Amino acid sequence: MKRSSMTRREFVRLGAGAIAAVEASVLAPSALAALDDPQAKVRFAIVGTGIRGCDLLRAARQVPTGVCVGAADLYTMRHQTAKEAWGSEIPTTGDYRTLLDRKDVDAILIATSDHLHRRVTLDAVAAGKDVYCEKPMSHTVADGFAMVDAVQAGKRIFQAGSQRVSSILYAKAREIFQSGRLGEVHSIDAQWNRNTPGGAWIYPVPADASPENVDWAAFSQDAPPRPFDPVRFFRWRLFADYGSGLGGDLFVHLLSGIQAITGINTVATRAYSSGGLYHFKDGRDFPDQLETIYDYPGMQVHLHCNQNNADSDERIAFFGSKGTMVVTGRTVTFTPEEVRPQFEGYGWNGMTAAQRQKALDAWRADHPAAPPAVVPSQVEIYTMPQGYNDTADHIANFFSAVHTRQHVVEDEVFGNTAAIGCHLANHSYFHRNVATWDAAAKTIKG
Ligand SMILES: NC(=O)c1ccc[n+]([C@@H]2O[C@H](COP(=O)([O-])OP(=O)(O)OC[C@H]3O[C@@H](n4cnc5c(N)ncnc54)[C@H](O)[C@@H]3O)[C@@H](O)[C@H]2O)c1
């Protein structure tokens, strides 16, 4: 049903009151105290102030319970981006370890390329810091479990950075899912398509970048040694040494959303991927089109992402026996199915009129209160308010947990589970085989 054809009664909108209620709920009482007490704010430093790191800093400015006290980046120009995103007062460094030595740093936000998430997390945890680490949490399965072990052994607070998990839109979707209004759900289909160079990770390569202002040796840690290559540095998502392709960039958001809404927090038992590099033949390692079918206990999940068409932006559809729910970037739509008993007339078309009438009479006798005809579905749409920022809520949830030592919404186990979904998809694609998850051995087989 098109929105324009709906009646007012069928359209439900989240109002400003709803936002205020949710924002208050993510800030625990001790965190709220920080609003009045500057000393009680979480003092955080950030490692990696490129595209996402600057987004995090701008979002964190909306969260009154934290204050940025330092930033690190390997590329000296990005010391200035950090100051522009947060404020000129923050000290900057090229070596993140100097931030870890500081006693006035409570927590570290990590927004480096994927391959360094493990190293920075382990160093931060060893220094006693709590960690917010961007998605995908891990670059490999082994990285993810090393991070889980370190965080748990160090009793640190860890938030993985898939911000939709904190979104008020996903809270509404979770409420509908858990209410049972969808009935039995055994099928989920999610996609996210883009059709721009930026959507295919062709990011700018500044002309000034050189070994003098990029610490290439530090960037290349935990990756095969190569001579300085600015394309690899600025477009690291294209290369398996540093990035994780569509699986790490988009699948992880979709899988985190599915985990948050359904409550599933286990890895799929197996995954089969198909896809190809059809258009962006620029030397990249990853496909520009990827589809994966996952088997979860009692659930089939189909993900597909495409960098050559933008017909569908992010969209997760939950197909239930009593209704369908579709979550997009800004809306949740619930469409109930007609589930009241109905006379099944199709099969009787092949019978005589007398046979059909007899069957219909018998059915009516068995269903005296049954309605005569299908009633039109009542569609509900929930729209995210303009200006709402789920990243700010996600950071607020992290700061709150740093204060209270209570759980975050997306801890290390949740983040690791979602990231393994990415690794299963890539494993199947590159091995051209079904990938199976061996939970006991914590490895992918196939
Ligand atoms: N949650 C989201 O919606 C979202 C959106 C975009 C990116 N991300 C994630 O954020 C991370 C960063 O992505 P990006 O687009 O900002 O990449 P980017 O290349 O723009 O920025 C990464 C920055 O990290 C710096 N860096 C790398 N290793 C470092 C180290 N050891 N010490 C200090 N600085 C280091 C680089 O110099 C670079 O400036 C990735 O893991 C990505 O998947 C998440």
Short mmCIF file of C-alpha atoms and ligand atoms in Angstrom, two decimals:
data_model
loop_
_atom_site.label_atom_id
_atom_site.label_comp_id
_atom_site.label_asym_id
_atom_site.label_seq_id
_atom_site.Cartn_x
_atom_site.Cartn_y
_atom_site.Cartn_z
CA MET A 1 0.00 0.00 0.00
CA LYS A 2 1.37 3.41 -0.93
CA ARG A 3 1.51 5.87 1.95
CA SER A 4 -0.57 8.38 -0.04
CA SER A 5 -3.49 5.94 -0.15
CA MET A 6 -3.65 5.57 3.63
CA THR A 7 -6.19 7.00 5.93
CA ARG A 8 -5.06 9.03 8.92
CA ARG A 9 -6.04 6.19 11.25
CA GLU A 10 -3.73 3.77 9.44
CA PHE A 11 -0.71 6.02 9.74
CA VAL A 12 1.08 6.16 13.06
CA ARG A 13 3.98 8.52 13.59
CA LEU A 14 6.51 8.66 16.40
CA GLY A 15 6.29 12.14 17.84
CA ALA A 16 8.79 14.28 19.67
CA GLY A 17 7.52 12.93 23.00
CA ALA A 18 8.50 9.43 21.94
CA ILE A 19 12.04 10.52 21.19
CA ALA A 20 12.43 12.26 24.48
CA ALA A 21 11.24 9.16 26.32
CA VAL A 22 13.70 6.89 24.54
CA GLU A 23 16.65 9.22 24.91
CA ALA A 24 16.05 9.46 28.62
CA SER A 25 15.90 5.69 28.91
CA VAL A 26 19.36 5.16 27.43
CA LEU A 27 20.97 7.42 30.01
CA ALA A 28 21.21 5.73 33.38
CA PRO A 29 20.76 7.88 36.50
CA SER A 30 24.47 8.09 37.22
CA ALA A 31 25.09 9.13 33.64
CA LEU A 32 22.43 11.79 33.88
CA ALA A 33 24.24 13.17 36.90
CA ALA A 34 27.07 14.01 34.52
CA LEU A 35 24.84 16.58 32.87
CA ASP A 36 25.39 18.80 35.92
CA ASP A 37 28.83 17.58 36.95
CA PRO A 38 31.58 18.03 34.34
CA GLN A 39 33.87 15.84 36.47
CA ALA A 40 31.51 12.89 36.05
CA LYS A 41 31.67 12.87 32.27
CA VAL A 42 33.28 9.89 30.53
CA ARG A 43 36.64 11.12 29.28
CA PHE A 44 37.23 9.42 25.97
CA ALA A 45 39.87 9.50 23.27
CA ILE A 46 39.43 8.41 19.69
CA VAL A 47 41.74 6.36 17.46
CA GLY A 48 41.13 6.97 13.75
CA THR A 49 39.60 10.30 12.72
CA GLY A 50 38.75 9.63 9.09
CA ILE A 51 35.21 9.42 7.71
CA ARG A 52 33.60 7.52 10.58
CA GLY A 53 35.79 8.82 13.36
CA CYS A 54 34.66 12.37 12.56
CA ASP A 55 31.03 11.17 12.46
CA LEU A 56 31.51 9.68 15.91
CA LEU A 57 32.98 12.90 17.25
CA ARG A 58 30.11 14.98 15.85
CA ALA A 59 27.57 12.52 17.28
CA ALA A 60 29.37 12.48 20.65
CA ARG A 61 29.01 16.25 20.84
CA GLN A 62 25.26 15.64 21.19
CA VAL A 63 25.86 13.38 24.21
CA PRO A 64 26.35 15.46 27.36
CA THR A 65 27.77 12.56 29.39
CA GLY A 66 31.14 12.37 27.65
CA VAL A 67 34.01 14.62 26.70
CA CYS A 68 36.75 14.02 24.14
CA VAL A 69 40.21 14.48 25.62
CA GLY A 70 42.41 13.27 22.77
CA ALA A 71 42.60 11.90 19.24
CA ALA A 72 45.09 9.77 17.33
CA ASP A 73 45.52 9.25 13.63
CA LEU A 74 48.29 7.95 11.40
CA TYR A 75 47.70 10.62 8.76
CA THR A 76 48.66 14.00 10.17
CA MET A 77 45.99 15.90 8.15
CA ARG A 78 43.43 14.01 10.19
CA HIS A 79 44.56 15.67 13.38
CA GLN A 80 42.90 18.74 11.91
CA THR A 81 39.73 16.81 10.93
CA ALA A 82 39.42 15.71 14.57
CA LYS A 83 39.69 19.29 15.78
CA GLU A 84 37.12 20.42 13.21
CA ALA A 85 34.73 17.64 14.26
CA TRP A 86 35.07 18.09 18.03
CA GLY A 87 36.92 21.31 18.84
CA SER A 88 40.37 22.78 18.47
CA GLU A 89 41.18 22.15 22.13
CA ILE A 90 41.72 18.39 21.84
CA PRO A 91 45.35 17.24 21.79
CA THR A 92 46.25 15.01 18.84
CA THR A 93 48.93 12.41 18.23
CA GLY A 94 50.10 9.99 15.57
CA ASP A 95 50.64 7.20 18.09
CA TYR A 96 47.50 5.98 19.85
CA ARG A 97 49.54 4.27 22.56
CA THR A 98 50.29 7.65 24.12
CA LEU A 99 46.52 8.01 24.72
CA LEU A 100 46.48 4.66 26.49
CA ASP A 101 49.23 5.81 28.87
CA ARG A 102 47.08 8.72 30.06
CA LYS A 103 45.30 8.33 33.41
CA ASP A 104 42.68 10.90 32.42
CA VAL A 105 41.33 8.69 29.60
CA ASP A 106 38.49 6.36 30.64
CA ALA A 107 37.48 4.99 27.26
CA ILE A 108 38.68 4.61 23.70
CA LEU A 109 36.56 4.94 20.56
CA ILE A 110 38.09 2.95 17.69
CA ALA A 111 37.38 3.95 14.09
CA THR A 112 40.38 2.55 12.26
CA SER A 113 40.24 0.24 9.26
CA ASP A 114 38.91 -3.20 10.18
CA HIS A 115 42.27 -4.99 10.28
CA LEU A 116 43.47 -2.89 13.24
CA HIS A 117 40.38 -3.27 15.44
CA ARG A 118 41.91 -6.23 17.23
CA ARG A 119 45.28 -4.62 17.94
CA VAL A 120 43.87 -1.34 19.23
CA THR A 121 41.20 -3.10 21.30
CA LEU A 122 43.69 -5.46 22.93
CA ASP A 123 46.08 -2.59 23.70
CA ALA A 124 43.27 -0.44 25.10
CA VAL A 125 41.93 -3.26 27.28
CA ALA A 126 45.42 -4.04 28.55
CA ALA A 127 45.67 -0.38 29.58
CA GLY A 128 42.40 -0.69 31.51
CA LYS A 129 40.26 1.33 29.10
CA ASP A 130 36.67 0.62 28.08
CA VAL A 131 36.18 0.35 24.34
CA TYR A 132 33.67 1.38 21.69
CA CYS A 133 34.83 -0.30 18.46
CA GLU A 134 33.36 0.30 15.04
CA LYS A 135 31.75 -2.47 13.06
CA PRO A 136 32.62 -4.96 11.73
CA MET A 137 34.04 -5.76 15.15
CA SER A 138 36.60 -8.20 13.70
CA HIS A 139 38.57 -8.68 10.51
CA THR A 140 38.85 -12.45 11.04
CA VAL A 141 37.12 -15.05 13.21
CA ALA A 142 40.29 -15.42 15.31
CA ASP A 143 40.46 -11.63 15.84
CA GLY A 144 36.89 -11.61 17.14
CA PHE A 145 37.43 -14.32 19.73
CA ALA A 146 40.73 -12.75 20.85
CA MET A 147 38.81 -9.50 21.44
CA VAL A 148 36.00 -11.28 23.34
CA ASP A 149 38.52 -13.08 25.54
CA ALA A 150 40.49 -9.91 26.29
CA VAL A 151 37.43 -7.81 27.11
CA GLN A 152 35.98 -10.46 29.39
CA ALA A 153 39.29 -11.23 31.13
CA GLY A 154 39.87 -7.51 31.67
CA LYS A 155 36.28 -6.94 32.83
CA ARG A 156 35.98 -4.02 30.43
CA ILE A 157 32.87 -2.46 28.94
CA PHE A 158 32.81 -3.04 25.18
CA GLN A 159 30.32 -1.68 22.68
CA ALA A 160 30.44 -2.75 19.00
CA GLY A 161 29.56 0.13 16.72
CA SER A 162 26.46 -0.94 14.78
CA GLN A 163 24.37 2.02 15.86
CA ARG A 164 21.04 0.70 14.57
CA VAL A 165 20.99 -1.55 17.62
CA SER A 166 20.33 1.59 19.70
CA SER A 167 17.87 3.14 17.24
CA ILE A 168 14.35 4.02 18.39
CA LEU A 169 13.19 2.66 15.03
CA TYR A 170 14.67 -0.75 15.80
CA ALA A 171 13.16 -0.60 19.28
CA LYS A 172 9.73 -0.24 17.63
CA ALA A 173 10.50 -3.14 15.26
CA ARG A 174 11.64 -5.28 18.20
CA GLU A 175 8.43 -4.45 20.07
CA ILE A 176 6.31 -5.57 17.11
CA PHE A 177 8.40 -8.71 16.57
CA GLN A 178 8.32 -9.73 20.21
CA SER A 179 4.59 -9.00 20.58
CA GLY A 180 3.87 -12.03 18.43
CA ARG A 181 1.85 -9.94 15.96
CA LEU A 182 3.90 -11.36 13.10
CA GLY A 183 3.05 -14.92 14.10
CA GLU A 184 5.71 -17.49 13.29
CA VAL A 185 8.66 -15.92 11.45
CA HIS A 186 10.95 -18.31 9.60
CA SER A 187 12.04 -16.04 6.74
CA ILE A 188 13.94 -12.73 6.70
CA ASP A 189 15.10 -10.94 3.58
CA ALA A 190 17.44 -7.96 3.75
CA GLN A 191 19.09 -5.85 1.12
CA TRP A 192 21.01 -2.63 0.69
CA ASN A 193 21.86 -1.32 -2.76
CA ARG A 194 23.90 1.66 -3.87
CA ASN A 195 24.80 3.10 -7.23
CA THR A 196 27.45 5.75 -6.71
CA PRO A 197 31.27 5.68 -6.73
CA GLY A 198 31.19 6.50 -3.02
CA GLY A 199 28.80 3.60 -2.47
CA ALA A 200 31.44 1.42 -4.13
CA TRP A 201 34.14 2.85 -1.81
CA ILE A 202 35.92 4.96 -4.43
CA TYR A 203 36.93 7.53 -1.86
CA PRO A 204 39.22 10.54 -2.47
CA VAL A 205 42.97 10.03 -2.40
CA PRO A 206 44.50 13.37 -1.32
CA ALA A 207 47.37 14.52 -3.53
CA ASP A 208 49.45 15.47 -0.49
CA ALA A 209 49.49 11.98 1.06
CA SER A 210 53.03 10.65 1.35
CA PRO A 211 55.19 8.52 3.64
CA GLU A 212 56.08 11.79 5.39
CA ASN A 213 52.54 12.40 6.66
CA VAL A 214 51.14 8.82 6.68
CA ASP A 215 52.63 6.29 9.11
CA TRP A 216 52.43 3.47 6.58
CA ALA A 217 54.43 1.05 8.77
CA ALA A 218 51.91 1.36 11.60
CA PHE A 219 48.98 1.00 9.18
CA SER A 220 50.58 -2.11 7.66
CA GLN A 221 50.92 -3.89 10.99
CA ASP A 222 48.91 -7.10 10.94
CA ALA A 223 48.82 -6.99 7.12
CA PRO A 224 51.25 -8.31 4.49
CA PRO A 225 54.17 -5.90 3.98
CA ARG A 226 53.91 -3.68 0.86
CA PRO A 227 55.45 -0.41 -0.29
CA PHE A 228 53.51 2.77 0.51
CA ASP A 229 50.32 2.84 -1.53
CA PRO A 230 47.90 5.74 -1.00
CA VAL A 231 45.08 3.90 -2.80
CA ARG A 232 45.35 1.06 -0.32
CA PHE A 233 45.45 3.53 2.55
CA PHE A 234 42.44 5.66 1.59
CA ARG A 235 40.42 2.93 -0.16
CA TRP A 236 41.27 0.09 2.21
CA ARG A 237 37.72 -1.34 1.92
CA LEU A 238 38.64 -2.64 -1.56
CA PHE A 239 41.33 -4.94 -0.21
CA ALA A 240 41.04 -8.08 1.88
CA ASP A 241 44.27 -7.24 3.76
CA TYR A 242 42.44 -4.44 5.59
CA GLY A 243 38.70 -4.60 4.85
CA SER A 244 35.88 -7.09 4.62
CA GLY A 245 33.93 -6.11 1.48
CA LEU A 246 30.16 -5.85 1.36
CA GLY A 247 30.02 -8.40 4.16
CA GLY A 248 31.86 -6.16 6.59
CA ASP A 249 30.47 -2.88 5.34
CA LEU A 250 26.74 -3.60 4.92
CA PHE A 251 25.91 -7.19 5.88
CA VAL A 252 27.08 -6.53 9.44
CA HIS A 253 24.61 -3.64 9.81
CA LEU A 254 21.79 -5.83 8.49
CA LEU A 255 22.76 -8.80 10.67
CA SER A 256 23.13 -6.61 13.76
CA GLY A 257 19.68 -5.21 13.07
CA ILE A 258 18.24 -8.69 12.69
CA GLN A 259 19.91 -9.80 15.92
CA ALA A 260 18.60 -6.75 17.77
CA ILE A 261 15.03 -7.21 16.54
CA THR A 262 14.72 -10.99 16.84
CA GLY A 263 16.93 -11.55 19.86
CA ILE A 264 18.98 -14.12 17.91
CA ASN A 265 22.51 -14.03 19.30
CA THR A 266 23.96 -17.14 17.73
CA VAL A 267 25.96 -17.63 14.57
CA ALA A 268 24.20 -19.13 11.53
CA THR A 269 24.85 -22.85 11.18
CA ARG A 270 25.72 -22.46 7.51
CA ALA A 271 25.87 -19.91 4.72
CA TYR A 272 25.97 -20.02 0.94
CA SER A 273 27.10 -16.99 -1.08
CA SER A 274 26.86 -16.12 -4.74
CA GLY A 275 27.94 -12.94 -6.46
CA GLY A 276 30.60 -11.40 -8.62
CA LEU A 277 32.70 -8.41 -9.54
CA TYR A 278 30.70 -7.15 -12.50
CA HIS A 279 31.45 -3.46 -12.86
CA PHE A 280 34.14 -2.02 -10.58
CA LYS A 281 37.11 -3.85 -12.10
CA ASP A 282 39.66 -1.53 -10.52
CA GLY A 283 41.90 -4.14 -8.90
CA ARG A 284 39.73 -4.65 -5.84
CA ASP A 285 39.53 -8.01 -4.10
CA PHE A 286 35.80 -8.01 -3.34
CA PRO A 287 32.65 -8.53 -5.42
CA ASP A 288 30.34 -5.59 -6.17
CA GLN A 289 27.32 -7.84 -5.84
CA LEU A 290 26.93 -10.38 -3.06
CA GLU A 291 24.03 -12.57 -1.97
CA THR A 292 24.12 -14.94 0.99
CA ILE A 293 21.54 -17.35 2.34
CA TYR A 294 22.04 -18.22 6.01
CA ASP A 295 20.48 -21.03 8.02
CA TYR A 296 19.78 -20.07 11.62
CA PRO A 297 17.92 -22.39 13.98
CA GLY A 298 14.29 -22.13 12.79
CA MET A 299 15.07 -19.22 10.47
CA GLN A 300 16.29 -18.60 6.95
CA VAL A 301 17.96 -15.25 6.34
CA HIS A 302 18.69 -13.96 2.84
CA LEU A 303 20.99 -10.94 2.43
CA HIS A 304 21.80 -9.23 -0.84
CA CYS A 305 23.83 -6.11 -1.57
CA ASN A 306 24.56 -4.49 -4.90
CA GLN A 307 26.83 -1.61 -5.84
CA ASN A 308 25.41 -1.19 -9.36
CA ASN A 309 21.80 -0.27 -8.68
CA ALA A 310 20.02 1.79 -6.04
CA ASP A 311 16.45 0.56 -6.36
CA SER A 312 16.35 -0.50 -2.72
CA ASP A 313 18.12 1.31 0.07
CA GLU A 314 18.60 -0.59 3.33
CA ARG A 315 15.55 -2.77 3.93
CA ILE A 316 14.91 -5.75 6.21
CA ALA A 317 11.67 -7.71 5.70
CA PHE A 318 10.33 -10.18 8.27
CA PHE A 319 7.80 -12.61 6.79
CA GLY A 320 5.50 -14.05 9.46
CA SER A 321 2.45 -16.28 9.41
CA LYS A 322 0.30 -13.39 10.68
CA GLY A 323 1.97 -10.43 9.03
CA THR A 324 4.97 -8.80 7.40
CA MET A 325 7.24 -6.16 8.88
CA VAL A 326 9.61 -4.08 6.77
CA VAL A 327 12.32 -1.94 8.36
CA THR A 328 14.00 0.68 6.17
CA GLY A 329 16.43 3.46 7.05
CA ARG A 330 13.62 5.66 8.34
CA THR A 331 10.47 3.56 8.67
CA VAL A 332 8.95 0.41 10.14
CA THR A 333 5.89 -0.91 8.28
CA PHE A 334 3.67 -3.62 9.68
CA THR A 335 1.14 -5.26 7.38
CA PRO A 336 -1.10 -7.89 9.00
CA GLU A 337 -2.27 -10.89 7.00
CA GLU A 338 -5.86 -12.08 6.80
CA VAL A 339 -5.72 -15.04 9.18
CA ARG A 340 -9.40 -15.58 9.95
CA PRO A 341 -10.77 -18.90 8.66
CA GLN A 342 -11.88 -18.70 5.05
CA PHE A 343 -13.52 -21.20 2.75
CA GLU A 344 -10.81 -22.54 0.46
CA GLY A 345 -12.60 -22.24 -2.87
CA TYR A 346 -9.79 -22.76 -5.37
CA GLY A 347 -9.60 -26.55 -5.15
CA TRP A 348 -13.41 -26.80 -5.46
CA ASN A 349 -13.28 -25.10 -8.88
CA GLY A 350 -12.55 -28.51 -10.33
CA MET A 351 -15.68 -30.05 -8.83
CA THR A 352 -19.30 -29.85 -9.84
CA ALA A 353 -21.45 -26.96 -8.66
CA ALA A 354 -23.34 -29.38 -6.41
CA GLN A 355 -20.15 -30.69 -4.81
CA ARG A 356 -18.88 -27.16 -4.25
CA GLN A 357 -22.19 -25.99 -2.72
CA LYS A 358 -22.27 -28.99 -0.40
CA ALA A 359 -18.74 -28.29 0.78
CA LEU A 360 -19.53 -24.60 1.27
CA ASP A 361 -22.64 -25.41 3.31
CA ALA A 362 -20.66 -27.80 5.47
CA TRP A 363 -17.92 -25.20 6.01
CA ARG A 364 -20.47 -22.53 6.98
CA ALA A 365 -22.04 -24.91 9.45
CA ASP A 366 -18.64 -25.45 11.03
CA HIS A 367 -17.84 -21.69 11.05
CA PRO A 368 -21.07 -19.89 11.99
CA ALA A 369 -19.28 -16.74 13.13
CA ALA A 370 -16.88 -16.55 10.20
CA PRO A 371 -16.87 -13.25 8.32
CA PRO A 372 -18.25 -13.38 4.81
CA ALA A 373 -15.32 -11.63 3.15
CA VAL A 374 -11.73 -10.61 3.71
CA VAL A 375 -11.40 -7.30 5.58
CA PRO A 376 -8.78 -4.89 4.19
CA SER A 377 -5.48 -5.00 6.07
CA GLN A 378 -4.64 -2.27 8.53
CA VAL A 379 -1.14 -1.11 7.69
CA GLU A 380 0.90 0.70 10.34
CA ILE A 381 3.90 2.85 9.51
CA TYR A 382 6.29 4.29 12.07
CA THR A 383 8.58 7.03 10.81
CA MET A 384 11.81 8.08 12.44
CA PRO A 385 11.72 11.78 13.35
CA GLN A 386 13.83 14.10 11.22
CA GLY A 387 17.19 14.79 12.78
CA TYR A 388 17.19 11.71 15.00
CA ASN A 389 20.75 10.34 15.34
CA ASP A 390 21.07 6.69 16.37
CA THR A 391 24.85 7.00 16.64
CA ALA A 392 24.42 9.56 19.43
CA ASP A 393 22.09 7.13 21.24
CA HIS A 394 24.58 4.30 20.75
CA ILE A 395 27.41 6.37 22.19
CA ALA A 396 25.14 7.52 25.05
CA ASN A 397 24.40 3.88 25.84
CA PHE A 398 28.14 3.18 25.95
CA PHE A 399 28.89 6.14 28.23
CA SER A 400 26.05 5.08 30.48
CA ALA A 401 27.52 1.58 30.80
CA VAL A 402 30.98 3.01 31.49
CA HIS A 403 29.42 4.84 34.44
CA THR A 404 27.22 2.07 35.76
CA ARG A 405 29.34 -0.98 34.76
CA GLN A 406 26.08 -2.46 33.49
CA HIS A 407 25.58 -4.05 30.11
CA VAL A 408 25.70 -2.17 26.83
CA VAL A 409 23.17 -2.97 24.10
CA GLU A 410 25.80 -4.42 21.74
CA ASP A 411 28.49 -6.16 23.73
CA GLU A 412 31.50 -8.12 22.51
CA VAL A 413 29.54 -11.36 22.05
CA PHE A 414 26.80 -9.65 20.03
CA GLY A 415 29.36 -7.80 17.89
CA ASN A 416 31.43 -10.93 17.37
CA THR A 417 28.37 -12.93 16.33
CA ALA A 418 27.37 -10.34 13.72
CA ALA A 419 30.94 -10.11 12.38
CA ILE A 420 31.16 -13.89 12.00
CA GLY A 421 28.11 -13.60 9.72
CA CYS A 422 30.27 -11.41 7.48
CA HIS A 423 33.15 -13.88 7.60
CA LEU A 424 30.83 -16.79 6.72
CA ALA A 425 29.55 -14.86 3.68
CA ASN A 426 33.05 -14.03 2.46
CA HIS A 427 34.34 -17.54 3.15
CA SER A 428 31.56 -19.08 1.07
CA TYR A 429 32.04 -16.57 -1.76
CA PHE A 430 35.80 -17.02 -2.00
CA HIS A 431 35.80 -20.81 -1.48
CA ARG A 432 32.79 -21.28 -3.80
CA ASN A 433 31.29 -23.63 -1.27
CA VAL A 434 28.79 -23.81 1.54
CA ALA A 435 30.42 -22.43 4.69
CA THR A 436 29.47 -24.18 7.92
CA TRP A 437 30.01 -22.86 11.41
CA ASP A 438 31.75 -25.18 13.85
CA ALA A 439 30.77 -23.59 17.15
CA ALA A 440 32.84 -25.98 19.29
CA ALA A 441 36.01 -25.33 17.30
CA LYS A 442 35.10 -21.64 16.74
CA THR A 443 35.98 -21.96 13.06
CA ILE A 444 34.39 -21.90 9.62
CA LYS A 445 34.52 -25.11 7.61
CA GLY A 446 33.79 -25.77 3.96
N1 LIG B 1 28.91 2.36 11.99
C1 LIG B 1 28.89 2.88 10.77
O1 LIG B 1 27.85 3.25 10.23
C2 LIG B 1 30.19 3.03 10.03
C3 LIG B 1 30.26 3.87 8.93
C4 LIG B 1 31.48 4.00 8.29
C5 LIG B 1 32.58 3.29 8.72
N2 LIG B 1 32.48 2.45 9.77
C6 LIG B 1 33.64 1.71 10.25
O2 LIG B 1 34.55 2.63 10.83
C7 LIG B 1 35.89 2.21 10.60
C8 LIG B 1 36.67 3.34 9.92
O3 LIG B 1 36.10 3.58 8.64
P1 LIG B 1 36.36 4.99 7.90
O4 LIG B 1 35.42 5.03 6.76
O5 LIG B 1 36.34 6.07 8.87
O6 LIG B 1 37.85 4.80 7.35
P2 LIG B 1 38.88 5.96 7.04
O7 LIG B 1 39.95 5.35 6.22
O8 LIG B 1 38.16 7.14 6.53
O9 LIG B 1 39.45 6.34 8.48
C9 LIG B 1 40.23 5.45 9.22
C10 LIG B 1 41.29 6.28 9.92
O10 LIG B 1 41.96 5.45 10.84
C11 LIG B 1 43.31 5.86 10.87
N3 LIG B 1 44.09 4.78 11.45
C12 LIG B 1 44.22 3.50 10.99
N4 LIG B 1 44.99 2.79 11.83
C13 LIG B 1 45.35 3.63 12.85
C14 LIG B 1 46.15 3.49 13.99
N5 LIG B 1 46.75 2.33 14.30
N6 LIG B 1 46.32 4.58 14.77
C15 LIG B 1 45.75 5.75 14.49
N7 LIG B 1 44.96 5.94 13.40
C16 LIG B 1 44.78 4.90 12.59
C17 LIG B 1 43.64 6.16 9.43
O11 LIG B 1 44.76 6.98 9.30
C18 LIG B 1 42.35 6.82 8.97
O12 LIG B 1 42.42 8.22 9.08
C19 LIG B 1 35.80 0.93 9.77
O13 LIG B 1 35.90 -0.20 10.60
C20 LIG B 1 34.42 1.01 9.15
O14 LIG B 1 33.86 -0.24 8.85
C21 LIG B 1 31.30 2.32 10.44
#
